[in-house]
One Martini backbone bead per residue (centre of mass of N, CA, C, O) as a GRO file, in nm:
protein
  233
    1MET     BB    1   0.459  -3.192   0.150
    2ALA     BB    2   0.374  -3.048  -0.125
    3SER     BB    3   0.393  -3.121  -0.471
    4GLU     BB    4   0.281  -2.826  -0.511
    5ASN     BB    5   0.190  -2.535  -0.572
    6LEU     BB    6  -0.053  -2.316  -0.508
    7PHE     BB    7   0.039  -2.165  -0.768
    8SER     BB    8   0.009  -2.203  -1.131
    9TRP     BB    9  -0.139  -1.919  -1.199
   10LEU     BB   10  -0.137  -1.578  -1.353
   11LYS     BB   11  -0.242  -1.316  -1.478
   12ASP     BB   12  -0.042  -1.080  -1.622
   13ASP     BB   13  -0.221  -0.809  -1.535
   14VAL     BB   14  -0.277  -0.800  -1.229
   15LEU     BB   15   0.002  -0.661  -1.113
   16ARG     BB   16  -0.053  -0.395  -1.306
   17ARG     BB   17  -0.253  -0.288  -1.146
   18PRO     BB   18  -0.253  -0.009  -0.968
   19THR     BB   19  -0.293  -0.125  -0.674
   20TYR     BB   20  -0.100  -0.365  -0.702
   21SER     BB   21   0.164  -0.215  -0.778
   22ARG     BB   22   0.167  -0.043  -0.518
   23PHE     BB   23   0.173  -0.282  -0.326
   24CYS     BB   24   0.428  -0.433  -0.426
   25ALA     BB   25   0.630  -0.193  -0.362
   26LEU     BB   26   0.605  -0.248  -0.034
   27LEU     BB   27   0.721  -0.548   0.031
   28ASP     BB   28   1.051  -0.450   0.044
   29ASN     BB   29   1.048  -0.241   0.314
   30TYR     BB   30   1.115  -0.493   0.508
   31ASN     BB   31   1.203  -0.639   0.815
   32PRO     BB   32   1.093  -0.953   0.921
   33ARG     BB   33   1.242  -0.912   1.187
   34GLN     BB   34   1.182  -0.907   1.495
   35GLY     BB   35   1.346  -0.638   1.681
   36TYR     BB   36   1.395  -0.443   1.428
   37LYS     BB   37   1.453  -0.151   1.314
   38GLU     BB   38   1.315   0.049   1.089
   39LEU     BB   39   1.410   0.171   0.765
   40VAL     BB   40   1.292   0.480   0.643
   41THR     BB   41   1.254   0.602   0.338
   42GLN     BB   42   1.158   0.820   0.099
   43GLN     BB   43   1.056   0.601  -0.090
   44ASP     BB   44   0.872   0.462   0.106
   45LYS     BB   45   0.687   0.709   0.152
   46ASN     BB   46   0.604   0.738  -0.145
   47GLU     BB   47   0.472   0.456  -0.167
   48GLU     BB   48   0.260   0.496   0.048
   49ALA     BB   49   0.119   0.745  -0.079
   50ALA     BB   50   0.054   0.610  -0.353
   51PHE     BB   51  -0.130   0.390  -0.238
   52ILE     BB   52  -0.340   0.565  -0.097
   53GLU     BB   53  -0.417   0.730  -0.347
   54GLU     BB   54  -0.513   0.490  -0.516
   55ILE     BB   55  -0.731   0.356  -0.322
   56ALA     BB   56  -0.909   0.617  -0.286
   57ARG     BB   57  -1.046   0.563  -0.586
   58SER     BB   58  -1.190   0.324  -0.482
   59ALA     BB   59  -1.477   0.166  -0.391
   60PRO     BB   60  -1.407   0.048  -0.107
   61ILE     BB   61  -1.290   0.323   0.012
   62LYS     BB   62  -1.538   0.495  -0.040
   63PHE     BB   63  -1.725   0.328   0.136
   64LEU     BB   64  -1.566   0.350   0.395
   65HIS     BB   65  -1.585   0.654   0.425
   66ARG     BB   66  -1.892   0.676   0.441
   67TYR     BB   67  -1.928   0.488   0.683
   68LEU     BB   68  -1.746   0.648   0.891
   69VAL     BB   69  -1.911   0.906   0.874
   70LEU     BB   70  -2.187   0.790   0.968
   71LYS     BB   71  -2.038   0.694   1.251
   72GLY     BB   72  -1.838   0.934   1.343
   73ILE     BB   73  -1.513   0.856   1.287
   74THR     BB   74  -1.482   1.052   1.040
   75SER     BB   75  -1.408   1.270   0.805
   76GLN     BB   76  -1.510   1.418   0.504
   77ASP     BB   77  -1.231   1.475   0.456
   78GLN     BB   78  -1.004   1.342   0.247
   79LYS     BB   79  -0.732   1.411   0.382
   80ASP     BB   80  -0.802   1.307   0.663
   81PHE     BB   81  -0.864   1.018   0.579
   82THR     BB   82  -0.585   0.941   0.443
   83LYS     BB   83  -0.419   1.007   0.693
   84MET     BB   84  -0.546   0.789   0.873
   85LEU     BB   85  -0.483   0.545   0.694
   86ALA     BB   86  -0.176   0.574   0.695
   87SER     BB   87  -0.136   0.561   1.000
   88LEU     BB   88  -0.267   0.286   1.059
   89TRP     BB   89  -0.067   0.116   0.852
   90PHE     BB   90   0.242   0.275   0.876
   91ASP     BB   91   0.288   0.321   1.150
   92LEU     BB   92   0.515   0.276   1.391
   93TYR     BB   93   0.590   0.005   1.622
   94GLY     BB   94   0.619  -0.211   1.879
   95ARG     BB   95   0.801  -0.531   1.845
   96GLY     BB   96   1.003  -0.747   2.005
   97GLY     BB   97   1.147  -0.511   2.193
   98CYS     BB   98   1.109  -0.279   1.956
   99SER     BB   99   1.099   0.020   1.838
  100GLY     BB  100   1.001   0.066   1.516
  101SER     BB  101   0.947  -0.265   1.402
  102SER     BB  102   0.640  -0.207   1.315
  103SER     BB  103   0.326  -0.278   1.135
  104ALA     BB  104   0.030  -0.342   1.005
  105PHE     BB  105   0.120  -0.403   0.718
  106GLU     BB  106   0.349  -0.594   0.776
  107HIS     BB  107   0.205  -0.805   0.948
  108VAL     BB  108  -0.044  -0.877   0.768
  109PHE     BB  109   0.094  -0.885   0.460
  110VAL     BB  110   0.403  -0.975   0.490
  111GLY     BB  111   0.528  -1.052   0.758
  112GLU     BB  112   0.684  -1.228   1.039
  113ILE     BB  113   0.972  -1.289   1.255
  114LYS     BB  114   0.993  -1.459   1.553
  115GLY     BB  115   1.258  -1.500   1.817
  116ARG     BB  116   1.526  -1.348   1.893
  117CYS     BB  117   1.567  -1.420   2.206
  118ARG     BB  118   1.496  -1.748   2.221
  119GLY     BB  119   1.569  -1.902   1.935
  120GLU     BB  120   1.267  -1.914   1.839
  121HIS     BB  121   1.116  -1.955   1.520
  122GLU     BB  122   0.839  -1.773   1.357
  123VAL     BB  123   0.557  -1.719   1.175
  124THR     BB  124   0.368  -1.418   1.138
  125ASP     BB  125   0.107  -1.400   0.976
  126PHE     BB  126   0.067  -1.371   0.652
  127HIS     BB  127  -0.242  -1.293   0.469
  128ASN     BB  128  -0.138  -1.263   0.161
  129TRP     BB  129  -0.160  -1.365  -0.166
  130THR     BB  130   0.045  -1.189  -0.316
  131GLN     BB  131   0.285  -1.246  -0.135
  132PHE     BB  132   0.277  -1.550  -0.174
  133TYR     BB  133   0.315  -1.558  -0.479
  134LEU     BB  134   0.592  -1.406  -0.487
  135GLU     BB  135   0.748  -1.589  -0.286
  136GLU     BB  136   0.700  -1.854  -0.441
  137SER     BB  137   0.838  -1.757  -0.713
  138LYS     BB  138   1.126  -1.717  -0.546
  139GLY     BB  139   1.147  -1.964  -0.317
  140ASN     BB  140   1.055  -1.871  -0.009
  141VAL     BB  141   0.810  -2.068  -0.043
  142ASP     BB  142   0.661  -2.364   0.123
  143TYR     BB  143   0.409  -2.546   0.032
  144GLN     BB  144   0.203  -2.788   0.258
  145GLY     BB  145  -0.105  -2.713   0.256
  146TYR     BB  146  -0.462  -2.774   0.333
  147ILE     BB  147  -0.778  -2.637   0.459
  148PHE     BB  148  -1.111  -2.743   0.361
  149PRO     BB  149  -1.424  -2.678   0.359
  150LYS     BB  150  -1.660  -2.918   0.302
  151LYS     BB  151  -1.906  -2.737   0.198
  152TYR     BB  152  -1.707  -2.655  -0.068
  153GLY     BB  153  -1.570  -2.933  -0.088
  154ASP     BB  154  -1.274  -3.120  -0.147
  155HIS     BB  155  -1.141  -2.896  -0.343
  156PRO     BB  156  -0.963  -2.661  -0.459
  157ASP     BB  157  -0.979  -2.386  -0.694
  158SER     BB  158  -0.988  -2.111  -0.908
  159GLN     BB  159  -1.252  -2.009  -0.719
  160THR     BB  160  -1.113  -1.992  -0.464
  161GLN     BB  161  -1.119  -1.750  -0.161
  162LEU     BB  162  -1.066  -1.965   0.087
  163LEU     BB  163  -0.777  -2.044   0.294
  164THR     BB  164  -0.605  -2.296   0.480
  165ILE     BB  165  -0.254  -2.292   0.551
  166GLN     BB  166   0.071  -2.442   0.501
  167PHE     BB  167   0.411  -2.306   0.565
  168GLU     BB  168   0.725  -2.188   0.447
  169TRP     BB  169   0.950  -1.916   0.547
  170HIS     BB  170   1.267  -1.923   0.526
  171GLY     BB  171   1.233  -2.218   0.682
  172LEU     BB  172   0.970  -2.128   0.834
  173LEU     BB  173   0.688  -2.192   1.021
  174LYS     BB  174   0.336  -2.195   0.915
  175SER     BB  175   0.079  -2.378   1.033
  176VAL     BB  176  -0.149  -2.132   1.023
  177SER     BB  177  -0.322  -1.978   0.733
  178SER     BB  178  -0.547  -1.734   0.648
  179THR     BB  179  -0.681  -1.667   0.309
  180LEU     BB  180  -0.758  -1.438   0.070
  181ILE     BB  181  -0.836  -1.506  -0.267
  182GLY     BB  182  -0.818  -1.249  -0.517
  183VAL     BB  183  -0.819  -1.003  -0.364
  184SER     BB  184  -0.787  -0.681  -0.308
  185PRO     BB  185  -0.619  -0.448  -0.136
  186GLU     BB  186  -0.865  -0.253  -0.090
  187PHE     BB  187  -1.049  -0.461   0.036
  188GLU     BB  188  -0.878  -0.534   0.287
  189ILE     BB  189  -0.844  -0.255   0.400
  190ALA     BB  190  -1.146  -0.198   0.436
  191LEU     BB  191  -1.226  -0.440   0.612
  192TYR     BB  192  -1.019  -0.400   0.850
  193THR     BB  193  -1.088  -0.107   0.915
  194ARG     BB  194  -1.381  -0.148   0.986
  195CYS     BB  195  -1.328  -0.354   1.221
  196PHE     BB  196  -1.160  -0.162   1.394
  197PHE     BB  197  -1.371   0.087   1.423
  198ALA     BB  198  -1.672  -0.105   1.407
  199GLY     BB  199  -1.572  -0.344   1.588
  200GLU     BB  200  -1.413  -0.642   1.692
  201ASP     BB  201  -1.238  -0.919   1.741
  202ASN     BB  202  -1.515  -1.036   1.629
  203ASN     BB  203  -1.623  -1.068   1.273
  204HIS     BB  204  -1.922  -1.149   1.122
  205VAL     BB  205  -1.908  -1.250   0.779
  206HIS     BB  206  -1.982  -1.212   0.425
  207VAL     BB  207  -1.795  -1.359   0.142
  208GLY     BB  208  -1.994  -1.437  -0.047
  209PRO     BB  209  -2.013  -1.780   0.042
  210TYR     BB  210  -1.854  -1.688   0.301
  211ALA     BB  211  -1.808  -1.762   0.632
  212ILE     BB  212  -1.656  -1.508   0.843
  213ASN     BB  213  -1.391  -1.440   1.073
  214ILE     BB  214  -1.273  -1.134   1.173
  215LYS     BB  215  -0.971  -1.080   1.306
  216CYS     BB  216  -0.922  -0.798   1.543
  217TYR     BB  217  -0.627  -0.655   1.678
  218ARG     BB  218  -0.481  -0.461   1.915
  219MET     BB  219  -0.232  -0.194   1.947
  220GLY     BB  220  -0.341  -0.074   2.188
  221VAL     BB  221  -0.559   0.180   2.086
  222ASN     BB  222  -0.466   0.284   1.756
  223LYS     BB  223  -0.379  -0.015   1.654
  224ILE     BB  224  -0.297  -0.273   1.442
  225GLY     BB  225  -0.194  -0.595   1.522
  226SER     BB  226  -0.430  -0.775   1.380
  227ALA     BB  227  -0.557  -0.930   1.063
  228PHE     BB  228  -0.796  -1.198   0.986
  229PRO     BB  229  -0.922  -1.487   0.843
  230VAL     BB  230  -1.195  -1.719   0.942
  231ALA     BB  231  -1.342  -2.005   0.899
  232GLU     BB  232  -1.688  -2.102   0.912
  233HIS     BB  233  -1.820  -2.429   0.949
   0.00000   0.00000   0.00000
């Protein structure tokens, strides 16, 4: 067990920024236990629409739209594009033996707990730093340490933006989880969406000084099953 939290501080205004506040509003909309059908309220739908509308104004999503249009993947029409984006991330699908129990957004950013049938439980995905920060501040996450690529130094600091960590969530272990630290919700949505539509299972990219493999796995034909960064040493 690590002696300290992963996050020691965060500027007060960060989570009040428009895309962050819309993102944070979504995080409590899900039952993290796999195999239980999600109950989607009208408020949930409104929050999803507000998030998509907000990030659509951002530079990363505008760049994504132009890129996908150039590749012939999506329409130039803004409404068609945002509808596609909302469907990709928020449409429910089956996981853990129950239809309508998961979505790309829930799995990648919020995290899920699998093992309903076998009696063995573990945390899956949960690759978002904002979710980690909020859950840690509530006492739901127990940070247990990190693996840091040696070529970037001996220890992470406030400038570090890629970490592989171990933690417990609600008392259940996530033995290895790679996370981009400090990046915006719209950046991650744009990056993973681009990899899904125009990439493969393994997508080798550079984010700042970091060489990263973005793992992007499909659920069926047209859904994101999982997407997360892995440091390339």
